[in-house]
Amino acid sequence: MASQIHSVTRCTGRTPHRLIARVALSVAALAAFSPGPLSAHSVPHLEGWERVARQPKPSTSRAAKPGARAGGTAAPAPQSGPRTPNELGRFPIVEWHQVVEKDGTYKVSRERFRAELTELHRRGYVPVNLSEILDKRFNVPAGKTPVLFTFDDASPSQFRYLERNGQLVVDPSSAVGILLDFIKAHPDWTPKGLFCMLPAAEAGHAFFGEKGIQGQKSEWRHEKVQFLHAQGFELCNHTLWHAKLSKYSDAVVQEQLARGVMAIDSAVPGYQVRGLALPYGLWPKNRALTRKGSWYDKKGKREVRYAHEAVFEVAGGPARSPYDPQFNPLALQRVPLQGGTNLTTTLNEMDKPGSKWARFVSDGNPKVVAKP
């Protein structure tokens, strides 16, 4: 019932404290979860496995040139000169699903993913975590704007392991590998972002892969979740198997959400899950159940409770500042990046004078809220 923990080579060189502490972590808890359909999310074929290294280095051969976007068109130059502080402005919560070879529904190409990271960095955006937003404690340098990265569905394309000489290494062609490479090359960024996970979905969407899908072993699932947590990323509920919550009774909704939280706790004991991403953006009939509820675990003879402080919708544009009186963490809008959607369009609108989406700009002083 237990699987041996392999040593993990990471691009930061730090040793994950939770992985060392645990040499025999049971993954049997996931076996109790009953997989359900995830038909809207096809899984791409694995590519790029030949580019492997113990310490993934910043990629130069495939990264977009500065100022370029996927498709070859140039992104507008960032604003010259200092920006006027405005901490009541909007900030983007960007949303990625699969990071694969080509753009498509719920998909972005690896080239485009790199280009989007490059554009955000060039235009003065800095990654933050959900906890910083909810606790109103942004650590953003003066003149910069926070951005929250969210990754939905826990596909292998987001996080793949490769096994080399008895060790696990992050596949540098997966989203996590690309992002950590980028952060290593841009030390003003740190590993921050939110992974909204499915613990028991089909087609490999169960904590980033299982049953040999794209070469991923089931016993690696918990190790991946622990790795993300140790790096500094945060973990988010996305239901048990991507259920359309609008279809189900209150009892089923609570089971989906409680078991999602329980699965994360089985990988990172005691972890406080503060966020929920709505599958397909669909609300349950009783919206209050997205906030809190419970489910009785007959097998464990215990009641499992959940309490989300943030609920993410699928789209809607950049989010309000947490300092804005109209900020509502239980209905957070996002900027989905897939198919024909374009990050540059949103960022340009945020930079327009007088825009309704006027950009959040930090004054660098966490004790003062800068108003325009």
Tab-separated table of C-alpha atoms in Angstrom:
chain	number	residue	atom	x	y	z
A	1	MET	CA	0.000	0.000	0.000
A	2	ALA	CA	2.954	2.321	0.326
A	3	SER	CA	5.288	3.554	-2.371
A	4	GLN	CA	8.882	4.489	-1.884
A	5	ILE	CA	9.577	8.205	-2.249
A	6	HIS	CA	12.175	8.919	-4.901
A	7	SER	CA	14.558	11.823	-4.560
A	8	VAL	CA	13.395	14.733	-6.681
A	9	THR	CA	15.760	16.967	-8.627
A	10	ARG	CA	14.329	20.469	-8.828
A	11	CYS	CA	15.381	23.533	-10.736
A	12	THR	CA	15.669	25.628	-7.586
A	13	GLY	CA	18.079	23.224	-5.907
A	14	ARG	CA	16.188	23.307	-2.616
A	15	THR	CA	15.197	20.092	-0.874
A	16	PRO	CA	11.441	19.697	-0.296
A	17	HIS	CA	10.971	19.320	3.420
A	18	ARG	CA	7.809	17.273	3.209
A	19	LEU	CA	9.266	14.770	0.753
A	20	ILE	CA	12.281	14.004	2.927
A	21	ALA	CA	10.113	13.653	5.978
A	22	ARG	CA	8.061	11.007	4.279
A	23	VAL	CA	9.696	7.821	2.916
A	24	ALA	CA	6.624	5.714	2.774
A	25	LEU	CA	3.643	7.802	1.841
A	26	SER	CA	0.510	5.819	1.161
A	27	VAL	CA	-1.337	6.586	-2.043
A	28	ALA	CA	-4.102	4.172	-1.254
A	29	ALA	CA	-6.397	7.022	-0.210
A	30	LEU	CA	-6.980	7.893	-3.826
A	31	ALA	CA	-8.160	4.407	-4.646
A	32	ALA	CA	-11.390	5.103	-2.832
A	33	PHE	CA	-12.278	7.852	-5.242
A	34	SER	CA	-14.623	6.791	-8.020
A	35	PRO	CA	-13.512	8.313	-11.360
A	36	GLY	CA	-16.075	10.127	-13.464
A	37	PRO	CA	-16.106	11.543	-16.974
A	38	LEU	CA	-14.035	14.472	-18.156
A	39	SER	CA	-15.062	14.463	-21.758
A	40	ALA	CA	-14.428	18.143	-22.408
A	41	HIS	CA	-10.728	17.814	-21.624
A	42	SER	CA	-8.858	15.578	-24.047
A	43	VAL	CA	-5.309	14.636	-23.131
A	44	PRO	CA	-2.549	15.462	-25.637
A	45	HIS	CA	0.157	13.041	-26.716
A	46	LEU	CA	3.408	13.422	-24.823
A	47	GLU	CA	6.171	15.196	-26.702
A	48	GLY	CA	9.541	16.645	-25.825
A	49	TRP	CA	10.691	13.822	-23.532
A	50	GLU	CA	14.097	13.802	-25.155
A	51	ARG	CA	15.021	17.132	-23.472
A	52	VAL	CA	15.808	15.965	-19.935
A	53	ALA	CA	18.192	17.280	-17.281
A	54	ARG	CA	18.577	16.920	-13.546
A	55	GLN	CA	18.588	20.698	-13.190
A	56	PRO	CA	16.358	22.011	-16.019
A	57	LYS	CA	18.070	25.041	-17.525
A	58	PRO	CA	16.325	28.086	-18.983
A	59	SER	CA	15.249	27.238	-22.490
A	60	THR	CA	16.556	29.540	-25.208
A	61	SER	CA	15.920	27.556	-28.346
A	62	ARG	CA	12.131	27.522	-28.131
A	63	ALA	CA	11.385	30.589	-26.038
A	64	ALA	CA	9.697	33.506	-27.746
A	65	LYS	CA	11.881	36.487	-28.574
A	66	PRO	CA	11.424	39.504	-26.300
A	67	GLY	CA	8.344	41.431	-27.326
A	68	ALA	CA	6.989	38.585	-29.470
A	69	ARG	CA	3.712	36.748	-29.149
A	70	ALA	CA	2.765	33.263	-30.307
A	71	GLY	CA	1.914	33.561	-33.975
A	72	GLY	CA	4.801	35.929	-34.706
A	73	THR	CA	3.203	39.332	-34.037
A	74	ALA	CA	4.930	41.823	-31.766
A	75	ALA	CA	3.366	42.805	-28.454
A	76	PRO	CA	3.196	46.525	-27.646
A	77	ALA	CA	6.157	47.951	-25.774
A	78	PRO	CA	5.638	48.416	-22.032
A	79	GLN	CA	4.922	51.869	-20.722
A	80	SER	CA	8.015	54.040	-20.422
A	81	GLY	CA	8.578	55.915	-17.190
A	82	PRO	CA	7.075	55.247	-13.770
A	83	ARG	CA	3.436	54.275	-13.465
A	84	THR	CA	1.128	56.169	-11.145
A	85	PRO	CA	0.344	54.011	-8.094
A	86	ASN	CA	-3.234	52.746	-8.041
A	87	GLU	CA	-3.942	49.899	-5.648
A	88	LEU	CA	-7.664	50.063	-6.306
A	89	GLY	CA	-7.100	48.999	-9.900
A	90	ARG	CA	-7.639	45.587	-11.471
A	91	PHE	CA	-5.238	42.682	-11.710
A	92	PRO	CA	-5.408	39.569	-13.926
A	93	ILE	CA	-6.108	36.088	-12.659
A	94	VAL	CA	-4.926	34.141	-15.696
A	95	GLU	CA	-6.180	30.614	-16.321
A	96	TRP	CA	-4.393	27.829	-18.144
A	97	HIS	CA	-5.493	24.257	-18.752
A	98	GLN	CA	-3.338	22.077	-20.999
A	99	VAL	CA	0.094	23.198	-22.203
A	100	VAL	CA	0.793	21.125	-25.295
A	101	GLU	CA	2.160	21.263	-28.835
A	102	LYS	CA	-0.585	23.360	-30.460
A	103	ASP	CA	-3.311	25.781	-29.388
A	104	GLY	CA	-6.855	24.475	-29.137
A	105	THR	CA	-9.874	24.241	-26.866
A	106	TYR	CA	-8.528	24.264	-23.302
A	107	LYS	CA	-5.016	24.218	-24.795
A	108	VAL	CA	-2.093	26.562	-25.363
A	109	SER	CA	1.121	25.680	-27.124
A	110	ARG	CA	4.347	25.544	-25.171
A	111	GLU	CA	5.704	28.348	-27.354
A	112	ARG	CA	2.698	30.494	-26.549
A	113	PHE	CA	2.906	29.692	-22.823
A	114	ARG	CA	6.522	30.873	-22.773
A	115	ALA	CA	5.557	33.988	-24.736
A	116	GLU	CA	2.745	34.803	-22.279
A	117	LEU	CA	5.115	34.502	-19.334
A	118	THR	CA	7.594	36.719	-21.173
A	119	GLU	CA	4.966	39.353	-21.929
A	120	LEU	CA	3.687	39.460	-18.344
A	121	HIS	CA	7.221	39.864	-17.041
A	122	ARG	CA	8.146	42.521	-19.613
A	123	ARG	CA	5.056	44.575	-18.843
A	124	GLY	CA	5.748	44.647	-15.120
A	125	TYR	CA	3.584	41.879	-13.677
A	126	VAL	CA	4.688	39.878	-10.634
A	127	PRO	CA	3.207	36.497	-9.564
A	128	VAL	CA	1.374	36.382	-6.231
A	129	ASN	CA	-0.429	33.659	-4.315
A	130	LEU	CA	-4.110	33.464	-3.460
A	131	SER	CA	-3.285	33.811	0.233
A	132	GLU	CA	-1.686	37.202	-0.437
A	133	ILE	CA	-4.874	38.372	-2.122
A	134	LEU	CA	-7.234	37.087	0.555
A	135	ASP	CA	-5.046	38.365	3.398
A	136	LYS	CA	-4.378	41.696	1.637
A	137	ARG	CA	-0.634	41.415	2.024
A	138	PHE	CA	0.783	41.940	-1.442
A	139	ASN	CA	4.554	41.951	-1.587
A	140	VAL	CA	4.767	43.687	-4.959
A	141	PRO	CA	7.536	46.177	-5.801
A	142	ALA	CA	6.631	49.779	-6.584
A	143	GLY	CA	5.342	50.238	-10.122
A	144	LYS	CA	4.519	46.552	-10.552
A	145	THR	CA	1.189	44.728	-10.840
A	146	PRO	CA	0.232	41.411	-9.245
A	147	VAL	CA	-0.880	38.493	-11.395
A	148	LEU	CA	-2.317	35.223	-10.091
A	149	PHE	CA	-1.512	32.151	-12.185
A	150	THR	CA	-4.200	29.459	-12.025
A	151	PHE	CA	-3.899	25.998	-13.565
A	152	ASP	CA	-7.080	23.919	-13.845
A	153	ASP	CA	-7.624	20.151	-14.182
A	154	ALA	CA	-4.278	18.659	-13.026
A	155	SER	CA	-3.335	17.200	-16.404
A	156	PRO	CA	0.032	15.530	-17.100
A	157	SER	CA	0.756	18.371	-19.531
A	158	GLN	CA	0.934	20.689	-16.533
A	159	PHE	CA	3.253	18.480	-14.481
A	160	ARG	CA	5.087	15.395	-15.730
A	161	TYR	CA	7.848	13.468	-14.060
A	162	LEU	CA	10.637	11.688	-15.890
A	163	GLU	CA	12.478	8.821	-14.249
A	164	ARG	CA	16.221	8.908	-14.795
A	165	ASN	CA	18.759	6.737	-12.976
A	166	GLY	CA	16.315	5.974	-10.186
A	167	GLN	CA	15.438	9.609	-9.635
A	168	LEU	CA	12.435	11.703	-10.604
A	169	VAL	CA	12.998	14.926	-12.517
A	170	VAL	CA	10.451	17.474	-13.677
A	171	ASP	CA	9.821	17.189	-17.403
A	172	PRO	CA	11.092	20.558	-18.738
A	173	SER	CA	8.439	20.497	-21.482
A	174	SER	CA	5.576	20.399	-18.959
A	175	ALA	CA	4.030	23.658	-17.718
A	176	VAL	CA	5.702	23.317	-14.313
A	177	GLY	CA	9.082	22.695	-15.949
A	178	ILE	CA	8.689	25.660	-18.291
A	179	LEU	CA	7.530	27.952	-15.476
A	180	LEU	CA	10.361	26.970	-13.125
A	181	ASP	CA	12.886	27.411	-15.931
A	182	PHE	CA	11.479	30.888	-16.556
A	183	ILE	CA	11.629	31.820	-12.869
A	184	LYS	CA	15.218	30.614	-12.650
A	185	ALA	CA	16.105	32.909	-15.544
A	186	HIS	CA	14.126	35.818	-14.022
A	187	PRO	CA	14.981	35.887	-10.302
A	188	ASP	CA	12.659	38.826	-9.635
A	189	TRP	CA	9.874	36.226	-9.890
A	190	THR	CA	9.357	33.459	-7.339
A	191	PRO	CA	7.335	30.214	-7.593
A	192	LYS	CA	3.793	31.362	-6.908
A	193	GLY	CA	0.459	30.355	-8.382
A	194	LEU	CA	-2.554	28.137	-7.774
A	195	PHE	CA	-3.098	24.582	-8.971
A	196	CYS	CA	-6.816	23.696	-9.006
A	197	MET	CA	-6.736	19.933	-8.923
A	198	LEU	CA	-8.814	16.885	-9.643
A	199	PRO	CA	-7.859	13.820	-7.575
A	200	ALA	CA	-9.987	11.212	-9.356
A	201	ALA	CA	-10.758	12.225	-12.937
A	202	GLU	CA	-10.200	10.137	-16.041
A	203	ALA	CA	-7.630	10.463	-18.837
A	204	GLY	CA	-4.761	11.146	-16.456
A	205	HIS	CA	-6.420	14.109	-14.721
A	206	ALA	CA	-5.853	12.673	-11.267
A	207	PHE	CA	-3.171	14.686	-9.499
A	208	PHE	CA	-1.277	15.109	-12.800
A	209	GLY	CA	-1.271	11.559	-14.115
A	210	GLU	CA	-1.681	7.879	-13.342
A	211	LYS	CA	-1.886	4.358	-14.801
A	212	GLY	CA	0.982	4.982	-17.220
A	213	ILE	CA	-0.826	7.779	-19.089
A	214	GLN	CA	1.909	9.895	-20.681
A	215	GLY	CA	4.372	7.756	-18.738
A	216	GLN	CA	3.037	8.824	-15.349
A	217	LYS	CA	2.892	6.307	-12.512
A	218	SER	CA	0.032	6.361	-10.014
A	219	GLU	CA	2.451	6.337	-7.072
A	220	TRP	CA	3.876	9.694	-8.181
A	221	ARG	CA	0.628	11.598	-7.630
A	222	HIS	CA	1.143	12.565	-4.006
A	223	GLU	CA	4.779	13.405	-4.616
A	224	LYS	CA	3.776	15.926	-7.281
A	225	VAL	CA	1.329	17.671	-4.968
A	226	GLN	CA	3.960	17.785	-2.222
A	227	PHE	CA	6.558	19.136	-4.647
A	228	LEU	CA	4.314	22.030	-5.685
A	229	HIS	CA	3.581	22.868	-2.063
A	230	ALA	CA	7.272	22.749	-1.136
A	231	GLN	CA	8.172	25.048	-4.018
A	232	GLY	CA	5.774	27.749	-2.790
A	233	PHE	CA	2.761	27.175	-5.042
A	234	GLU	CA	-0.715	26.856	-3.506
A	235	LEU	CA	-3.356	24.151	-3.909
A	236	CYS	CA	-6.973	24.586	-4.945
A	237	ASN	CA	-10.131	22.446	-5.068
A	238	HIS	CA	-11.692	21.708	-8.476
A	239	THR	CA	-14.097	18.956	-7.274
A	240	LEU	CA	-13.433	15.237	-7.222
A	241	TRP	CA	-13.726	14.521	-10.952
A	242	HIS	CA	-14.774	17.791	-12.645
A	243	ALA	CA	-18.464	17.422	-11.885
A	244	LYS	CA	-20.972	19.853	-13.378
A	245	LEU	CA	-22.234	21.064	-10.027
A	246	SER	CA	-25.394	22.590	-11.534
A	247	LYS	CA	-26.683	19.067	-12.283
A	248	TYR	CA	-26.466	17.577	-8.829
A	249	SER	CA	-28.262	17.534	-5.509
A	250	ASP	CA	-26.911	19.372	-2.480
A	251	ALA	CA	-25.641	16.068	-1.086
A	252	VAL	CA	-23.605	15.243	-4.209
A	253	VAL	CA	-22.229	18.785	-4.438
A	254	GLN	CA	-20.963	18.559	-0.876
A	255	GLU	CA	-19.450	15.143	-1.512
A	256	GLN	CA	-17.607	16.420	-4.589
A	257	LEU	CA	-16.164	19.374	-2.710
A	258	ALA	CA	-15.421	17.606	0.563
A	259	ARG	CA	-13.667	14.701	-1.134
A	260	GLY	CA	-11.619	17.098	-3.221
A	261	VAL	CA	-10.386	18.754	-0.028
A	262	MET	CA	-9.869	15.364	1.640
A	263	ALA	CA	-7.677	14.185	-1.235
A	264	ILE	CA	-5.423	17.245	-0.997
A	265	ASP	CA	-5.137	16.661	2.738
A	266	SER	CA	-4.112	13.055	2.088
A	267	ALA	CA	-1.134	14.355	0.102
A	268	VAL	CA	-0.284	17.364	2.281
A	269	PRO	CA	-1.738	16.678	5.743
A	270	GLY	CA	-3.270	19.710	7.413
A	271	TYR	CA	-3.231	21.846	4.264
A	272	GLN	CA	-5.879	24.581	4.318
A	273	VAL	CA	-7.668	24.655	0.963
A	274	ARG	CA	-8.875	28.232	0.557
A	275	GLY	CA	-9.966	28.263	-3.093
A	276	LEU	CA	-12.435	26.474	-5.370
A	277	ALA	CA	-12.481	26.659	-9.170
A	278	LEU	CA	-15.932	25.914	-10.581
A	279	PRO	CA	-15.816	23.225	-13.290
A	280	TYR	CA	-17.074	24.786	-16.531
A	281	GLY	CA	-17.942	27.859	-14.437
A	282	LEU	CA	-21.197	26.212	-13.361
A	283	TRP	CA	-22.657	27.054	-9.968
A	284	PRO	CA	-24.677	24.546	-7.942
A	285	LYS	CA	-28.340	25.308	-7.373
A	286	ASN	CA	-27.464	26.208	-3.810
A	287	ARG	CA	-24.566	28.619	-4.285
A	288	ALA	CA	-23.893	28.784	-0.558
A	289	LEU	CA	-22.499	25.233	-0.763
A	290	THR	CA	-19.494	26.505	-2.700
A	291	ARG	CA	-18.557	28.435	0.441
A	292	LYS	CA	-18.870	25.680	3.007
A	293	GLY	CA	-20.430	22.302	3.642
A	294	SER	CA	-19.693	18.762	4.792
A	295	TRP	CA	-19.877	15.105	3.802
A	296	TYR	CA	-19.881	11.999	5.964
A	297	ASP	CA	-17.116	9.561	5.139
A	298	LYS	CA	-18.626	6.163	5.971
A	299	LYS	CA	-15.379	4.324	5.433
A	300	GLY	CA	-13.439	6.577	7.764
A	301	LYS	CA	-16.444	7.121	10.042
A	302	ARG	CA	-15.942	10.866	10.161
A	303	GLU	CA	-17.455	14.062	8.899
A	304	VAL	CA	-15.330	15.929	6.369
A	305	ARG	CA	-15.880	19.692	6.317
A	306	TYR	CA	-14.706	22.268	3.801
A	307	ALA	CA	-14.672	26.079	3.863
A	308	HIS	CA	-13.623	27.954	0.734
A	309	GLU	CA	-12.754	31.627	1.022
A	310	ALA	CA	-12.467	32.159	-2.739
A	311	VAL	CA	-14.506	30.825	-5.662
A	312	PHE	CA	-13.184	31.205	-9.218
A	313	GLU	CA	-15.365	31.626	-12.266
A	314	VAL	CA	-14.104	30.709	-15.728
A	315	ALA	CA	-13.964	34.163	-17.313
A	316	GLY	CA	-15.077	37.765	-16.891
A	317	GLY	CA	-11.889	39.793	-17.242
A	318	PRO	CA	-9.383	41.063	-14.693
A	319	ALA	CA	-10.370	40.887	-11.045
A	320	ARG	CA	-11.043	43.778	-8.677
A	321	SER	CA	-8.391	44.716	-6.175
A	322	PRO	CA	-8.901	43.225	-2.717
A	323	TYR	CA	-8.772	46.837	-1.489
A	324	ASP	CA	-11.759	47.753	-3.694
A	325	PRO	CA	-14.983	47.932	-1.603
A	326	GLN	CA	-16.707	45.870	-4.342
A	327	PHE	CA	-14.148	43.058	-4.211
A	328	ASN	CA	-15.968	39.725	-3.835
A	329	PRO	CA	-13.654	36.738	-3.307
A	330	LEU	CA	-16.592	34.341	-3.684
A	331	ALA	CA	-17.010	35.252	-7.363
A	332	LEU	CA	-13.555	35.931	-8.767
A	333	GLN	CA	-13.328	36.615	-12.480
A	334	ARG	CA	-10.495	35.188	-14.539
A	335	VAL	CA	-8.778	35.660	-17.896
A	336	PRO	CA	-8.849	32.264	-19.659
A	337	LEU	CA	-5.946	31.614	-22.016
A	338	GLN	CA	-6.704	29.051	-24.693
A	339	GLY	CA	-7.558	28.694	-28.349
A	340	GLY	CA	-8.329	32.096	-29.839
A	341	THR	CA	-8.215	34.121	-26.622
A	342	ASN	CA	-5.411	36.644	-26.372
A	343	LEU	CA	-3.585	37.871	-23.280
A	344	THR	CA	-2.297	41.020	-24.989
A	345	THR	CA	-5.825	42.303	-25.643
A	346	THR	CA	-6.624	42.268	-21.927
A	347	LEU	CA	-3.306	43.813	-20.901
A	348	ASN	CA	-3.663	46.596	-23.473
A	349	GLU	CA	-7.157	47.427	-22.177
A	350	MET	CA	-5.829	47.603	-18.621
A	351	ASP	CA	-3.199	50.146	-19.728
A	352	LYS	CA	-5.651	52.464	-21.514
A	353	PRO	CA	-6.205	55.828	-19.802
A	354	GLY	CA	-9.628	55.896	-18.173
A	355	SER	CA	-10.275	52.192	-18.761
A	356	LYS	CA	-12.892	50.485	-16.585
A	357	TRP	CA	-10.182	47.861	-16.117
A	358	ALA	CA	-7.562	50.375	-14.960
A	359	ARG	CA	-4.493	48.507	-13.824
A	360	PHE	CA	-3.480	47.888	-10.214
A	361	VAL	CA	-0.082	49.527	-9.672
A	362	SER	CA	1.755	49.005	-6.398
A	363	ASP	CA	3.298	51.878	-4.450
A	364	GLY	CA	5.708	49.461	-2.787
A	365	ASN	CA	4.402	50.267	0.690
A	366	PRO	CA	2.246	47.463	2.134
A	367	LYS	CA	1.053	49.723	4.932
A	368	VAL	CA	-0.603	52.251	2.619
A	369	VAL	CA	-3.298	51.710	-0.052
A	370	ALA	CA	-2.435	54.009	-2.939
A	371	LYS	CA	-5.479	55.617	-4.528
A	372	PRO	CA	-5.510	57.258	-7.966
